């Protein structure tokens, strides 16, 4: 029994001296494991005389219970110490002022699109929407751009399965709208478009706003009046000058580039023109009775001019330092 008392005393001392759970489990193995000191003592009972075995067995079991109780107590003590250390390290100073909830704001491109829609609605236009993945007919052919037409090279884009494309302009929605609505028609079509182009003033994905007004007597003069009024309201400048330069687009005839000026110099802002009769015929509209104009402009470029941004890529970099300027 002296040996048993020595084992118990040594085990209790070892348990108490363990500084972490791993050390405690190693100590447990030395005394209570399959090859532990107390286990070996229990196995040696068979060597004792039969009369001594019951008392020796009871003493060993009592010692085992004592060690197991001490083991659990030490485990709990180590866990409590760890928790206290963690709480101390992560303590909150409740006397500090709370952190306010950040207030979000609209992206500058979204704000620009909303402003454009509001202004054109005030001029009697409706807002139309349509698919960004389009078929060849609605994106090209119906717009007087048959297969192998040279103008398609200006609209190099991203093709997907089945010969479909990511739309190169929102003109596809104009075609779809004219297929399902009888004239008169007066709409704008804002949305994302895609072209293989990327530099400080271009992006593979950008935002475009196109307009379409079809009526019995809608002329180039109406185009000039509508667009000039829009630009002056958008930039809030009554002295803003607008000019039309002759150009070519397969879907309009005659066609023009629209420039504007705040003072010295001119800046191209849109392409426009009278809707080509072939476009009207492609959607089943009588080109002898109905006529009108269409235009297309980059909403991102308008945002750049309005907010004084010189690199289009800033709008899509997700840099909060940049975006917070518009909050």
PDB file of C-alpha atoms in Angstrom:
ATOM      1  CA  UNK A   1       0.000   0.000   0.000  1.00  0.00           C
ATOM      2  CA  UNK A   2       2.967   2.287   0.433  1.00  0.00           C
ATOM      3  CA  UNK A   3       3.510   2.048  -3.325  1.00  0.00           C
ATOM      4  CA  UNK A   4      -0.130   3.019  -3.932  1.00  0.00           C
ATOM      5  CA  UNK A   5       0.179   6.072  -1.701  1.00  0.00           C
ATOM      6  CA  UNK A   6       3.353   7.125  -3.519  1.00  0.00           C
ATOM      7  CA  UNK A   7       1.617   6.803  -6.927  1.00  0.00           C
ATOM      8  CA  UNK A   8      -1.384   8.840  -5.756  1.00  0.00           C
ATOM      9  CA  UNK A   9       0.795  11.556  -4.238  1.00  0.00           C
ATOM     10  CA  UNK A  10       2.961  11.791  -7.372  1.00  0.00           C
ATOM     11  CA  UNK A  11      -0.109  11.891  -9.658  1.00  0.00           C
ATOM     12  CA  UNK A  12      -1.808  14.643  -7.642  1.00  0.00           C
ATOM     13  CA  UNK A  13       1.391  16.694  -7.719  1.00  0.00           C
ATOM     14  CA  UNK A  14       1.771  16.209 -11.476  1.00  0.00           C
ATOM     15  CA  UNK A  15      -1.869  17.144 -12.161  1.00  0.00           C
ATOM     16  CA  UNK A  16      -1.565  20.296 -10.089  1.00  0.00           C
ATOM     17  CA  UNK A  17       1.621  21.305 -11.913  1.00  0.00           C
ATOM     18  CA  UNK A  18       0.194  20.990 -15.439  1.00  0.00           C
ATOM     19  CA  UNK A  19      -0.085  24.420 -17.106  1.00  0.00           C
ATOM     20  CA  UNK A  20      -2.153  23.385 -20.151  1.00  0.00           C
ATOM     21  CA  UNK A  21      -4.584  20.643 -21.241  1.00  0.00           C
ATOM     22  CA  UNK A  22      -1.973  18.798 -23.328  1.00  0.00           C
ATOM     23  CA  UNK A  23       0.368  18.401 -20.351  1.00  0.00           C
ATOM     24  CA  UNK A  24      -2.561  17.240 -18.230  1.00  0.00           C
ATOM     25  CA  UNK A  25      -3.493  14.520 -20.723  1.00  0.00           C
ATOM     26  CA  UNK A  26       0.116  13.317 -20.793  1.00  0.00           C
ATOM     27  CA  UNK A  27       0.112  13.123 -16.976  1.00  0.00           C
ATOM     28  CA  UNK A  28      -3.160  11.195 -17.071  1.00  0.00           C
ATOM     29  CA  UNK A  29      -1.586   8.646 -19.423  1.00  0.00           C
ATOM     30  CA  UNK A  30       1.352   8.127 -17.033  1.00  0.00           C
ATOM     31  CA  UNK A  31      -0.943   7.085 -14.189  1.00  0.00           C
ATOM     32  CA  UNK A  32      -4.316   6.053 -15.612  1.00  0.00           C
ATOM     33  CA  UNK A  33      -3.424   4.998 -19.152  1.00  0.00           C
ATOM     34  CA  UNK A  34      -3.151   1.421 -20.415  1.00  0.00           C
ATOM     35  CA  UNK A  35       0.521   1.372 -19.355  1.00  0.00           C
ATOM     36  CA  UNK A  36       0.053   3.760 -16.422  1.00  0.00           C
ATOM     37  CA  UNK A  37       1.451   3.228 -12.942  1.00  0.00           C
ATOM     38  CA  UNK A  38      -1.957   2.711 -11.311  1.00  0.00           C
ATOM     39  CA  UNK A  39      -3.072   0.407 -14.111  1.00  0.00           C
ATOM     40  CA  UNK A  40       0.051  -1.720 -13.687  1.00  0.00           C
ATOM     41  CA  UNK A  41      -0.664  -1.945  -9.971  1.00  0.00           C
ATOM     42  CA  UNK A  42      -4.201  -3.098 -10.698  1.00  0.00           C
ATOM     43  CA  UNK A  43      -2.865  -5.795 -13.054  1.00  0.00           C
ATOM     44  CA  UNK A  44      -0.555  -7.121 -10.332  1.00  0.00           C
ATOM     45  CA  UNK A  45      -3.471  -8.054  -8.068  1.00  0.00           C
ATOM     46  CA  UNK A  46      -3.380 -11.576  -9.437  1.00  0.00           C
ATOM     47  CA  UNK A  47       0.012 -12.132  -7.823  1.00  0.00           C
ATOM     48  CA  UNK A  48      -1.350 -11.437  -4.312  1.00  0.00           C
ATOM     49  CA  UNK A  49      -2.749 -14.129  -2.004  1.00  0.00           C
ATOM     50  CA  UNK A  50      -6.492 -14.610  -2.495  1.00  0.00           C
ATOM     51  CA  UNK A  51      -7.234 -13.269   0.967  1.00  0.00           C
ATOM     52  CA  UNK A  52      -5.503  -9.951   0.291  1.00  0.00           C
ATOM     53  CA  UNK A  53      -6.967  -9.261  -3.129  1.00  0.00           C
ATOM     54  CA  UNK A  54     -10.352  -7.757  -2.093  1.00  0.00           C
ATOM     55  CA  UNK A  55      -8.808  -5.141   0.198  1.00  0.00           C
ATOM     56  CA  UNK A  56      -6.050  -4.296  -2.263  1.00  0.00           C
ATOM     57  CA  UNK A  57      -8.526  -4.033  -5.157  1.00  0.00           C
ATOM     58  CA  UNK A  58     -10.798  -1.718  -3.147  1.00  0.00           C
ATOM     59  CA  UNK A  59      -7.837   0.498  -2.217  1.00  0.00           C
ATOM     60  CA  UNK A  60      -6.692   0.746  -5.839  1.00  0.00           C
ATOM     61  CA  UNK A  61     -10.235   1.594  -7.071  1.00  0.00           C
ATOM     62  CA  UNK A  62     -10.549   4.257  -4.376  1.00  0.00           C
ATOM     63  CA  UNK A  63      -7.216   5.714  -5.486  1.00  0.00           C
ATOM     64  CA  UNK A  64      -8.354   5.634  -9.111  1.00  0.00           C
ATOM     65  CA  UNK A  65     -11.549   7.527  -8.241  1.00  0.00           C
ATOM     66  CA  UNK A  66      -9.504  10.087  -6.320  1.00  0.00           C
ATOM     67  CA  UNK A  67      -7.185  10.665  -9.292  1.00  0.00           C
ATOM     68  CA  UNK A  68     -10.057  10.897 -11.766  1.00  0.00           C
ATOM     69  CA  UNK A  69     -11.766  13.489  -9.540  1.00  0.00           C
ATOM     70  CA  UNK A  70      -8.534  15.465  -9.321  1.00  0.00           C
ATOM     71  CA  UNK A  71      -8.112  15.208 -13.094  1.00  0.00           C
ATOM     72  CA  UNK A  72     -11.578  16.637 -13.787  1.00  0.00           C
ATOM     73  CA  UNK A  73     -11.027  19.428 -11.296  1.00  0.00           C
ATOM     74  CA  UNK A  74      -7.730  20.372 -12.948  1.00  0.00           C
ATOM     75  CA  UNK A  75      -9.321  20.320 -16.395  1.00  0.00           C
ATOM     76  CA  UNK A  76     -12.036  22.677 -15.193  1.00  0.00           C
ATOM     77  CA  UNK A  77      -9.450  24.946 -13.575  1.00  0.00           C
ATOM     78  CA  UNK A  78      -7.418  25.162 -16.788  1.00  0.00           C
ATOM     79  CA  UNK A  79     -10.557  25.890 -18.850  1.00  0.00           C
ATOM     80  CA  UNK A  80     -11.614  28.630 -16.413  1.00  0.00           C
ATOM     81  CA  UNK A  81      -8.137  30.162 -16.539  1.00  0.00           C
ATOM     82  CA  UNK A  82      -8.172  30.162 -20.339  1.00  0.00           C
ATOM     83  CA  UNK A  83     -11.601  31.815 -20.415  1.00  0.00           C
ATOM     84  CA  UNK A  84     -10.539  34.478 -17.921  1.00  0.00           C
ATOM     85  CA  UNK A  85      -7.431  35.253 -19.973  1.00  0.00           C
ATOM     86  CA  UNK A  86      -9.532  35.511 -23.141  1.00  0.00           C
ATOM     87  CA  UNK A  87     -12.068  37.791 -21.492  1.00  0.00           C
ATOM     88  CA  UNK A  88      -9.301  39.980 -20.157  1.00  0.00           C
ATOM     89  CA  UNK A  89      -7.698  40.238 -23.611  1.00  0.00           C
ATOM     90  CA  UNK A  90     -11.001  40.968 -25.355  1.00  0.00           C
ATOM     91  CA  UNK A  91     -12.527  43.173 -22.714  1.00  0.00           C
ATOM     92  CA  UNK A  92     -14.798  45.967 -23.940  1.00  0.00           C
ATOM     93  CA  UNK A  93     -14.596  49.424 -22.518  1.00  0.00           C
ATOM     94  CA  UNK A  94     -18.298  50.199 -22.155  1.00  0.00           C
ATOM     95  CA  UNK A  95     -17.500  53.826 -21.431  1.00  0.00           C
ATOM     96  CA  UNK A  96     -16.338  54.376 -25.032  1.00  0.00           C
ATOM     97  CA  UNK A  97     -18.854  55.953 -27.439  1.00  0.00           C
ATOM     98  CA  UNK A  98     -20.577  53.514 -29.796  1.00  0.00           C
ATOM     99  CA  UNK A  99     -19.686  53.151 -33.438  1.00  0.00           C
ATOM    100  CA  UNK A 100     -22.212  54.684 -35.780  1.00  0.00           C
ATOM    101  CA  UNK A 101     -23.766  52.750 -38.631  1.00  0.00           C
ATOM    102  CA  UNK A 102     -22.390  53.831 -42.001  1.00  0.00           C
ATOM    103  CA  UNK A 103     -24.852  55.466 -44.365  1.00  0.00           C
ATOM    104  CA  UNK A 104     -24.825  54.130 -47.917  1.00  0.00           C
ATOM    105  CA  UNK A 105     -25.358  56.158 -51.047  1.00  0.00           C
ATOM    106  CA  UNK A 106     -26.087  55.559 -54.710  1.00  0.00           C
ATOM    107  CA  UNK A 107     -23.221  54.921 -57.102  1.00  0.00           C
ATOM    108  CA  UNK A 108     -22.503  57.999 -59.272  1.00  0.00           C
ATOM    109  CA  UNK A 109     -23.433  56.075 -62.427  1.00  0.00           C
ATOM    110  CA  UNK A 110     -26.769  55.084 -60.875  1.00  0.00           C
ATOM    111  CA  UNK A 111     -27.399  58.693 -59.870  1.00  0.00           C
ATOM    112  CA  UNK A 112     -26.587  59.811 -63.401  1.00  0.00           C
ATOM    113  CA  UNK A 113     -28.976  57.275 -64.940  1.00  0.00           C
ATOM    114  CA  UNK A 114     -31.762  58.317 -62.575  1.00  0.00           C
ATOM    115  CA  UNK A 115     -31.185  61.962 -63.457  1.00  0.00           C
ATOM    116  CA  UNK A 116     -31.316  61.183 -67.196  1.00  0.00           C
ATOM    117  CA  UNK A 117     -34.536  59.182 -66.797  1.00  0.00           C
ATOM    118  CA  UNK A 118     -36.158  61.955 -64.751  1.00  0.00           C
ATOM    119  CA  UNK A 119     -35.288  64.610 -67.323  1.00  0.00           C
ATOM    120  CA  UNK A 120     -36.533  62.606 -70.301  1.00  0.00           C
ATOM    121  CA  UNK A 121     -39.738  61.662 -68.497  1.00  0.00           C
ATOM    122  CA  UNK A 122     -40.359  65.384 -68.059  1.00  0.00           C
ATOM    123  CA  UNK A 123     -40.069  65.649 -71.860  1.00  0.00           C
ATOM    124  CA  UNK A 124     -42.723  62.960 -72.366  1.00  0.00           C
ATOM    125  CA  UNK A 125     -40.517  59.887 -72.867  1.00  0.00           C
ATOM    126  CA  UNK A 126     -41.148  56.463 -71.331  1.00  0.00           C
ATOM    127  CA  UNK A 127     -38.360  54.190 -70.070  1.00  0.00           C
ATOM    128  CA  UNK A 128     -38.013  50.774 -71.751  1.00  0.00           C
ATOM    129  CA  UNK A 129     -35.857  47.769 -70.841  1.00  0.00           C
ATOM    130  CA  UNK A 130     -34.789  44.537 -72.496  1.00  0.00           C
ATOM    131  CA  UNK A 131     -32.315  41.628 -72.579  1.00  0.00           C
ATOM    132  CA  UNK A 132     -28.547  42.091 -72.370  1.00  0.00           C
ATOM    133  CA  UNK A 133     -27.897  38.767 -74.146  1.00  0.00           C
ATOM    134  CA  UNK A 134     -29.296  39.197 -77.628  1.00  0.00           C
ATOM    135  CA  UNK A 135     -29.702  37.406 -80.954  1.00  0.00           C
ATOM    136  CA  UNK A 136     -28.208  38.571 -84.233  1.00  0.00           C
ATOM    137  CA  UNK A 137     -31.470  39.895 -85.656  1.00  0.00           C
ATOM    138  CA  UNK A 138     -32.280  42.311 -82.835  1.00  0.00           C
ATOM    139  CA  UNK A 139     -28.694  43.426 -82.238  1.00  0.00           C
ATOM    140  CA  UNK A 140     -27.587  43.767 -85.886  1.00  0.00           C
ATOM    141  CA  UNK A 141     -29.790  42.712 -88.801  1.00  0.00           C
ATOM    142  CA  UNK A 142     -32.945  44.643 -87.887  1.00  0.00           C
ATOM    143  CA  UNK A 143     -30.783  47.743 -87.489  1.00  0.00           C
ATOM    144  CA  UNK A 144     -29.797  47.653 -91.162  1.00  0.00           C
ATOM    145  CA  UNK A 145     -26.524  45.870 -90.414  1.00  0.00           C
ATOM    146  CA  UNK A 146     -26.682  42.581 -92.359  1.00  0.00           C
ATOM    147  CA  UNK A 147     -24.011  39.903 -91.984  1.00  0.00           C
ATOM    148  CA  UNK A 148     -20.558  41.041 -93.180  1.00  0.00           C
ATOM    149  CA  UNK A 149     -21.637  44.701 -93.175  1.00  0.00           C
ATOM    150  CA  UNK A 150     -18.528  46.856 -92.477  1.00  0.00           C
ATOM    151  CA  UNK A 151     -20.253  48.652 -89.597  1.00  0.00           C
ATOM    152  CA  UNK A 152     -20.226  45.451 -87.532  1.00  0.00           C
ATOM    153  CA  UNK A 153     -16.458  45.807 -87.099  1.00  0.00           C
ATOM    154  CA  UNK A 154     -17.174  48.917 -85.007  1.00  0.00           C
ATOM    155  CA  UNK A 155     -19.269  46.765 -82.677  1.00  0.00           C
ATOM    156  CA  UNK A 156     -16.815  43.963 -81.897  1.00  0.00           C
ATOM    157  CA  UNK A 157     -18.325  42.252 -78.892  1.00  0.00           C
ATOM    158  CA  UNK A 158     -18.528  39.120 -76.761  1.00  0.00           C
ATOM    159  CA  UNK A 159     -20.229  36.086 -78.275  1.00  0.00           C
ATOM    160  CA  UNK A 160     -21.878  33.342 -76.254  1.00  0.00           C
ATOM    161  CA  UNK A 161     -23.345  29.930 -77.104  1.00  0.00           C
ATOM    162  CA  UNK A 162     -25.825  29.669 -79.939  1.00  0.00           C
ATOM    163  CA  UNK A 163     -24.469  32.660 -81.850  1.00  0.00           C
ATOM    164  CA  UNK A 164     -25.907  35.100 -79.340  1.00  0.00           C
ATOM    165  CA  UNK A 165     -24.036  38.200 -78.215  1.00  0.00           C
ATOM    166  CA  UNK A 166     -23.760  40.518 -75.262  1.00  0.00           C
ATOM    167  CA  UNK A 167     -25.569  43.489 -76.747  1.00  0.00           C
ATOM    168  CA  UNK A 168     -23.366  46.216 -78.194  1.00  0.00           C
ATOM    169  CA  UNK A 169     -25.994  48.924 -77.719  1.00  0.00           C
ATOM    170  CA  UNK A 170     -29.467  49.281 -76.292  1.00  0.00           C
ATOM    171  CA  UNK A 171     -30.891  49.628 -79.820  1.00  0.00           C
ATOM    172  CA  UNK A 172     -31.983  45.993 -79.480  1.00  0.00           C
ATOM    173  CA  UNK A 173     -34.661  47.173 -77.055  1.00  0.00           C
ATOM    174  CA  UNK A 174     -35.859  49.770 -79.564  1.00  0.00           C
ATOM    175  CA  UNK A 175     -36.389  46.950 -82.082  1.00  0.00           C
ATOM    176  CA  UNK A 176     -38.194  44.765 -79.548  1.00  0.00           C
ATOM    177  CA  UNK A 177     -40.355  47.683 -78.426  1.00  0.00           C
ATOM    178  CA  UNK A 178     -41.369  48.555 -81.995  1.00  0.00           C
ATOM    179  CA  UNK A 179     -42.257  44.890 -82.616  1.00  0.00           C
ATOM    180  CA  UNK A 180     -44.826  44.965 -79.794  1.00  0.00           C
ATOM    181  CA  UNK A 181     -46.011  48.609 -79.774  1.00  0.00           C
ATOM    182  CA  UNK A 182     -47.694  50.551 -82.538  1.00  0.00           C
ATOM    183  CA  UNK A 183     -46.618  54.147 -83.247  1.00  0.00           C
ATOM    184  CA  UNK A 184     -46.497  56.789 -81.983  1.00  0.00           C
ATOM    185  CA  UNK A 185     -43.521  55.695 -79.866  1.00  0.00           C
ATOM    186  CA  UNK A 186     -41.473  57.871 -77.526  1.00  0.00           C
ATOM    187  CA  UNK A 187     -38.966  55.991 -75.349  1.00  0.00           C
ATOM    188  CA  UNK A 188     -35.490  56.034 -73.901  1.00  0.00           C
ATOM    189  CA  UNK A 189     -33.554  52.842 -73.215  1.00  0.00           C
ATOM    190  CA  UNK A 190     -30.868  52.977 -70.506  1.00  0.00           C
ATOM    191  CA  UNK A 191     -28.735  49.944 -69.708  1.00  0.00           C
ATOM    192  CA  UNK A 192     -25.439  48.075 -69.763  1.00  0.00           C
ATOM    193  CA  UNK A 193     -23.758  47.326 -73.087  1.00  0.00           C
ATOM    194  CA  UNK A 194     -20.581  45.435 -73.999  1.00  0.00           C
ATOM    195  CA  UNK A 195     -17.747  45.997 -76.468  1.00  0.00           C
ATOM    196  CA  UNK A 196     -14.145  44.818 -76.649  1.00  0.00           C
ATOM    197  CA  UNK A 197     -12.534  48.107 -75.698  1.00  0.00           C
ATOM    198  CA  UNK A 198     -10.679  49.333 -72.619  1.00  0.00           C
ATOM    199  CA  UNK A 199      -8.717  52.491 -71.805  1.00  0.00           C
ATOM    200  CA  UNK A 200      -9.109  55.626 -69.690  1.00  0.00           C
ATOM    201  CA  UNK A 201     -12.301  56.617 -71.532  1.00  0.00           C
ATOM    202  CA  UNK A 202     -13.659  53.190 -72.545  1.00  0.00           C
ATOM    203  CA  UNK A 203     -14.663  50.025 -70.726  1.00  0.00           C
ATOM    204  CA  UNK A 204     -15.650  46.524 -71.957  1.00  0.00           C
ATOM    205  CA  UNK A 205     -18.897  47.111 -70.095  1.00  0.00           C
ATOM    206  CA  UNK A 206     -20.427  50.579 -70.003  1.00  0.00           C
ATOM    207  CA  UNK A 207     -23.810  52.262 -69.739  1.00  0.00           C
ATOM    208  CA  UNK A 208     -25.699  53.683 -72.666  1.00  0.00           C
ATOM    209  CA  UNK A 209     -28.920  55.624 -73.020  1.00  0.00           C
ATOM    210  CA  UNK A 210     -30.672  55.523 -76.369  1.00  0.00           C
ATOM    211  CA  UNK A 211     -33.758  57.440 -77.369  1.00  0.00           C
ATOM    212  CA  UNK A 212     -36.423  56.842 -80.002  1.00  0.00           C
ATOM    213  CA  UNK A 213     -39.332  59.031 -81.098  1.00  0.00           C
ATOM    214  CA  UNK A 214     -41.536  57.747 -83.936  1.00  0.00           C
ATOM    215  CA  UNK A 215     -44.504  59.783 -85.161  1.00  0.00           C
ATOM    216  CA  UNK A 216     -46.137  60.992 -88.340  1.00  0.00           C
ATOM    217  CA  UNK A 217     -44.276  64.297 -88.447  1.00  0.00           C
ATOM    218  CA  UNK A 218     -41.241  63.935 -86.125  1.00  0.00           C
ATOM    219  CA  UNK A 219     -38.307  65.684 -87.803  1.00  0.00           C
ATOM    220  CA  UNK A 220     -34.635  66.471 -87.325  1.00  0.00           C
ATOM    221  CA  UNK A 221     -35.721  69.776 -85.819  1.00  0.00           C
ATOM    222  CA  UNK A 222     -37.451  67.871 -83.013  1.00  0.00           C
ATOM    223  CA  UNK A 223     -34.234  65.920 -82.386  1.00  0.00           C
ATOM    224  CA  UNK A 224     -32.269  69.143 -82.065  1.00  0.00           C
ATOM    225  CA  UNK A 225     -34.823  70.711 -79.736  1.00  0.00           C
ATOM    226  CA  UNK A 226     -35.164  67.663 -77.467  1.00  0.00           C
ATOM    227  CA  UNK A 227     -31.472  66.957 -77.168  1.00  0.00           C
ATOM    228  CA  UNK A 228     -30.444  70.568 -76.648  1.00  0.00           C
ATOM    229  CA  UNK A 229     -33.046  70.955 -73.907  1.00  0.00           C
ATOM    230  CA  UNK A 230     -31.896  67.751 -72.230  1.00  0.00           C
ATOM    231  CA  UNK A 231     -28.221  68.750 -72.181  1.00  0.00           C
ATOM    232  CA  UNK A 232     -28.958  72.208 -70.789  1.00  0.00           C
ATOM    233  CA  UNK A 233     -31.076  70.745 -68.010  1.00  0.00           C
ATOM    234  CA  UNK A 234     -28.614  67.946 -67.245  1.00  0.00           C
ATOM    235  CA  UNK A 235     -25.630  70.293 -66.880  1.00  0.00           C
ATOM    236  CA  UNK A 236     -27.782  73.186 -65.589  1.00  0.00           C
ATOM    237  CA  UNK A 237     -26.311  75.641 -68.083  1.00  0.00           C
ATOM    238  CA  UNK A 238     -28.505  77.788 -70.260  1.00  0.00           C
ATOM    239  CA  UNK A 239     -25.478  78.963 -72.261  1.00  0.00           C
ATOM    240  CA  UNK A 240     -24.485  75.433 -73.303  1.00  0.00           C
ATOM    241  CA  UNK A 241     -24.047  75.247 -77.078  1.00  0.00           C
ATOM    242  CA  UNK A 242     -24.932  72.221 -79.220  1.00  0.00           C
ATOM    243  CA  UNK A 243     -23.930  71.461 -82.782  1.00  0.00           C
ATOM    244  CA  UNK A 244     -24.659  68.635 -85.236  1.00  0.00           C
ATOM    245  CA  UNK A 245     -21.925  67.278 -87.527  1.00  0.00           C
ATOM    246  CA  UNK A 246     -22.734  65.024 -90.503  1.00  0.00           C
ATOM    247  CA  UNK A 247     -21.835  61.398 -89.874  1.00  0.00           C
ATOM    248  CA  UNK A 248     -22.847  57.868 -90.829  1.00  0.00           C
ATOM    249  CA  UNK A 249     -24.768  55.183 -88.984  1.00  0.00           C
ATOM    250  CA  UNK A 250     -26.435  52.280 -90.824  1.00  0.00           C
ATOM    251  CA  UNK A 251     -29.622  52.607 -88.763  1.00  0.00           C
ATOM    252  CA  UNK A 252     -30.202  56.364 -89.330  1.00  0.00           C
ATOM    253  CA  UNK A 253     -30.314  58.545 -92.456  1.00  0.00           C
ATOM    254  CA  UNK A 254     -29.380  61.363 -92.330  1.00  0.00           C
ATOM    255  CA  UNK A 255     -27.008  60.840 -89.383  1.00  0.00           C
ATOM    256  CA  UNK A 256     -25.080  63.211 -87.166  1.00  0.00           C
ATOM    257  CA  UNK A 257     -22.616  63.412 -84.291  1.00  0.00           C
ATOM    258  CA  UNK A 258     -23.812  65.743 -81.536  1.00  0.00           C
ATOM    259  CA  UNK A 259     -21.196  67.968 -79.891  1.00  0.00           C
ATOM    260  CA  UNK A 260     -21.558  70.365 -76.980  1.00  0.00           C
ATOM    261  CA  UNK A 261     -19.492  73.239 -75.640  1.00  0.00           C
ATOM    262  CA  UNK A 262     -19.384  75.126 -72.341  1.00  0.00           C
ATOM    263  CA  UNK A 263     -17.009  77.697 -73.789  1.00  0.00           C
ATOM    264  CA  UNK A 264     -13.970  77.057 -75.954  1.00  0.00           C
ATOM    265  CA  UNK A 265     -13.702  73.719 -77.720  1.00  0.00           C
ATOM    266  CA  UNK A 266     -16.268  71.041 -78.516  1.00  0.00           C
ATOM    267  CA  UNK A 267     -16.873  67.587 -77.047  1.00  0.00           C
ATOM    268  CA  UNK A 268     -18.675  64.747 -78.812  1.00  0.00           C
ATOM    269  CA  UNK A 269     -21.571  63.583 -76.671  1.00  0.00           C
ATOM    270  CA  UNK A 270     -23.898  61.462 -78.852  1.00  0.00           C
ATOM    271  CA  UNK A 271     -24.666  59.935 -82.200  1.00  0.00           C
ATOM    272  CA  UNK A 272     -28.108  60.507 -83.707  1.00  0.00           C
ATOM    273  CA  UNK A 273     -30.218  60.767 -86.849  1.00  0.00           C
ATOM    274  CA  UNK A 274     -33.530  60.090 -88.547  1.00  0.00           C
ATOM    275  CA  UNK A 275     -34.495  56.418 -88.258  1.00  0.00           C
ATOM    276  CA  UNK A 276     -33.635  54.591 -91.480  1.00  0.00           C
ATOM    277  CA  UNK A 277     -36.723  53.323 -93.367  1.00  0.00           C
ATOM    278  CA  UNK A 278     -35.191  49.835 -93.488  1.00  0.00           C
ATOM    279  CA  UNK A 279     -35.272  49.709 -89.683  1.00  0.00           C
ATOM    280  CA  UNK A 280     -38.971  50.575 -89.652  1.00  0.00           C
ATOM    281  CA  UNK A 281     -39.708  47.979 -92.323  1.00  0.00           C
ATOM    282  CA  UNK A 282     -37.806  45.315 -90.343  1.00  0.00           C
ATOM    283  CA  UNK A 283     -40.326  45.650 -87.508  1.00  0.00           C
ATOM    284  CA  UNK A 284     -43.391  45.983 -89.705  1.00  0.00           C
ATOM    285  CA  UNK A 285     -43.922  49.751 -89.436  1.00  0.00           C
ATOM    286  CA  UNK A 286     -45.089  51.644 -92.540  1.00  0.00           C
ATOM    287  CA  UNK A 287     -42.078  53.805 -93.453  1.00  0.00           C
ATOM    288  CA  UNK A 288     -44.217  55.903 -95.799  1.00  0.00           C
ATOM    289  CA  UNK A 289     -46.426  57.059 -92.920  1.00  0.00           C
ATOM    290  CA  UNK A 290     -44.168  57.031 -89.867  1.00  0.00           C
ATOM    291  CA  UNK A 291     -40.798  58.647 -89.290  1.00  0.00           C
ATOM    292  CA  UNK A 292     -38.711  59.773 -86.352  1.00  0.00           C
ATOM    293  CA  UNK A 293     -35.309  60.075 -84.788  1.00  0.00           C
ATOM    294  CA  UNK A 294     -33.006  58.015 -82.595  1.00  0.00           C
ATOM    295  CA  UNK A 295     -29.954  58.879 -80.544  1.00  0.00           C
ATOM    296  CA  UNK A 296     -27.441  57.107 -78.330  1.00  0.00           C
ATOM    297  CA  UNK A 297     -25.126  58.499 -75.664  1.00  0.00           C
ATOM    298  CA  UNK A 298     -22.822  57.147 -72.982  1.00  0.00           C
ATOM    299  CA  UNK A 299     -24.157  57.704 -69.479  1.00  0.00           C
ATOM    300  CA  UNK A 300     -20.683  57.076 -68.042  1.00  0.00           C
ATOM    301  CA  UNK A 301     -19.225  59.917 -70.093  1.00  0.00           C
ATOM    302  CA  UNK A 302     -21.961  62.254 -68.882  1.00  0.00           C
ATOM    303  CA  UNK A 303     -21.109  61.244 -65.307  1.00  0.00           C
ATOM    304  CA  UNK A 304     -17.425  61.943 -65.955  1.00  0.00           C
ATOM    305  CA  UNK A 305     -18.250  65.435 -67.207  1.00  0.00           C
ATOM    306  CA  UNK A 306     -20.731  66.216 -64.451  1.00  0.00           C
ATOM    307  CA  UNK A 307     -18.453  65.092 -61.613  1.00  0.00           C
ATOM    308  CA  UNK A 308     -15.076  66.066 -63.095  1.00  0.00           C
ATOM    309  CA  UNK A 309     -13.675  62.521 -63.345  1.00  0.00           C
ATOM    310  CA  UNK A 310     -10.911  62.024 -65.923  1.00  0.00           C
ATOM    311  CA  UNK A 311     -10.670  58.212 -65.937  1.00  0.00           C
ATOM    312  CA  UNK A 312     -13.739  56.066 -66.612  1.00  0.00           C
ATOM    313  CA  UNK A 313     -12.177  53.068 -64.859  1.00  0.00           C
ATOM    314  CA  UNK A 314     -12.472  54.813 -61.492  1.00  0.00           C
ATOM    315  CA  UNK A 315     -16.228  54.213 -61.548  1.00  0.00           C
ATOM    316  CA  UNK A 316     -15.745  50.421 -61.616  1.00  0.00           C
ATOM    317  CA  UNK A 317     -12.700  49.986 -59.337  1.00  0.00           C
ATOM    318  CA  UNK A 318     -14.845  49.744 -56.161  1.00  0.00           C
ATOM    319  CA  UNK A 319     -12.477  52.074 -54.313  1.00  0.00           C
ATOM    320  CA  UNK A 320     -14.411  53.502 -51.360  1.00  0.00           C
ATOM    321  CA  UNK A 321     -12.051  56.476 -51.180  1.00  0.00           C
ATOM    322  CA  UNK A 322     -13.277  57.473 -54.624  1.00  0.00           C
ATOM    323  CA  UNK A 323     -16.954  56.601 -54.127  1.00  0.00           C
ATOM    324  CA  UNK A 324     -17.259  58.454 -50.797  1.00  0.00           C
ATOM    325  CA  UNK A 325     -16.754  61.724 -52.668  1.00  0.00           C
ATOM    326  CA  UNK A 326     -20.249  61.332 -54.099  1.00  0.00           C
ATOM    327  CA  UNK A 327     -21.991  60.513 -50.782  1.00  0.00           C
TER     328      UNK A 327
END
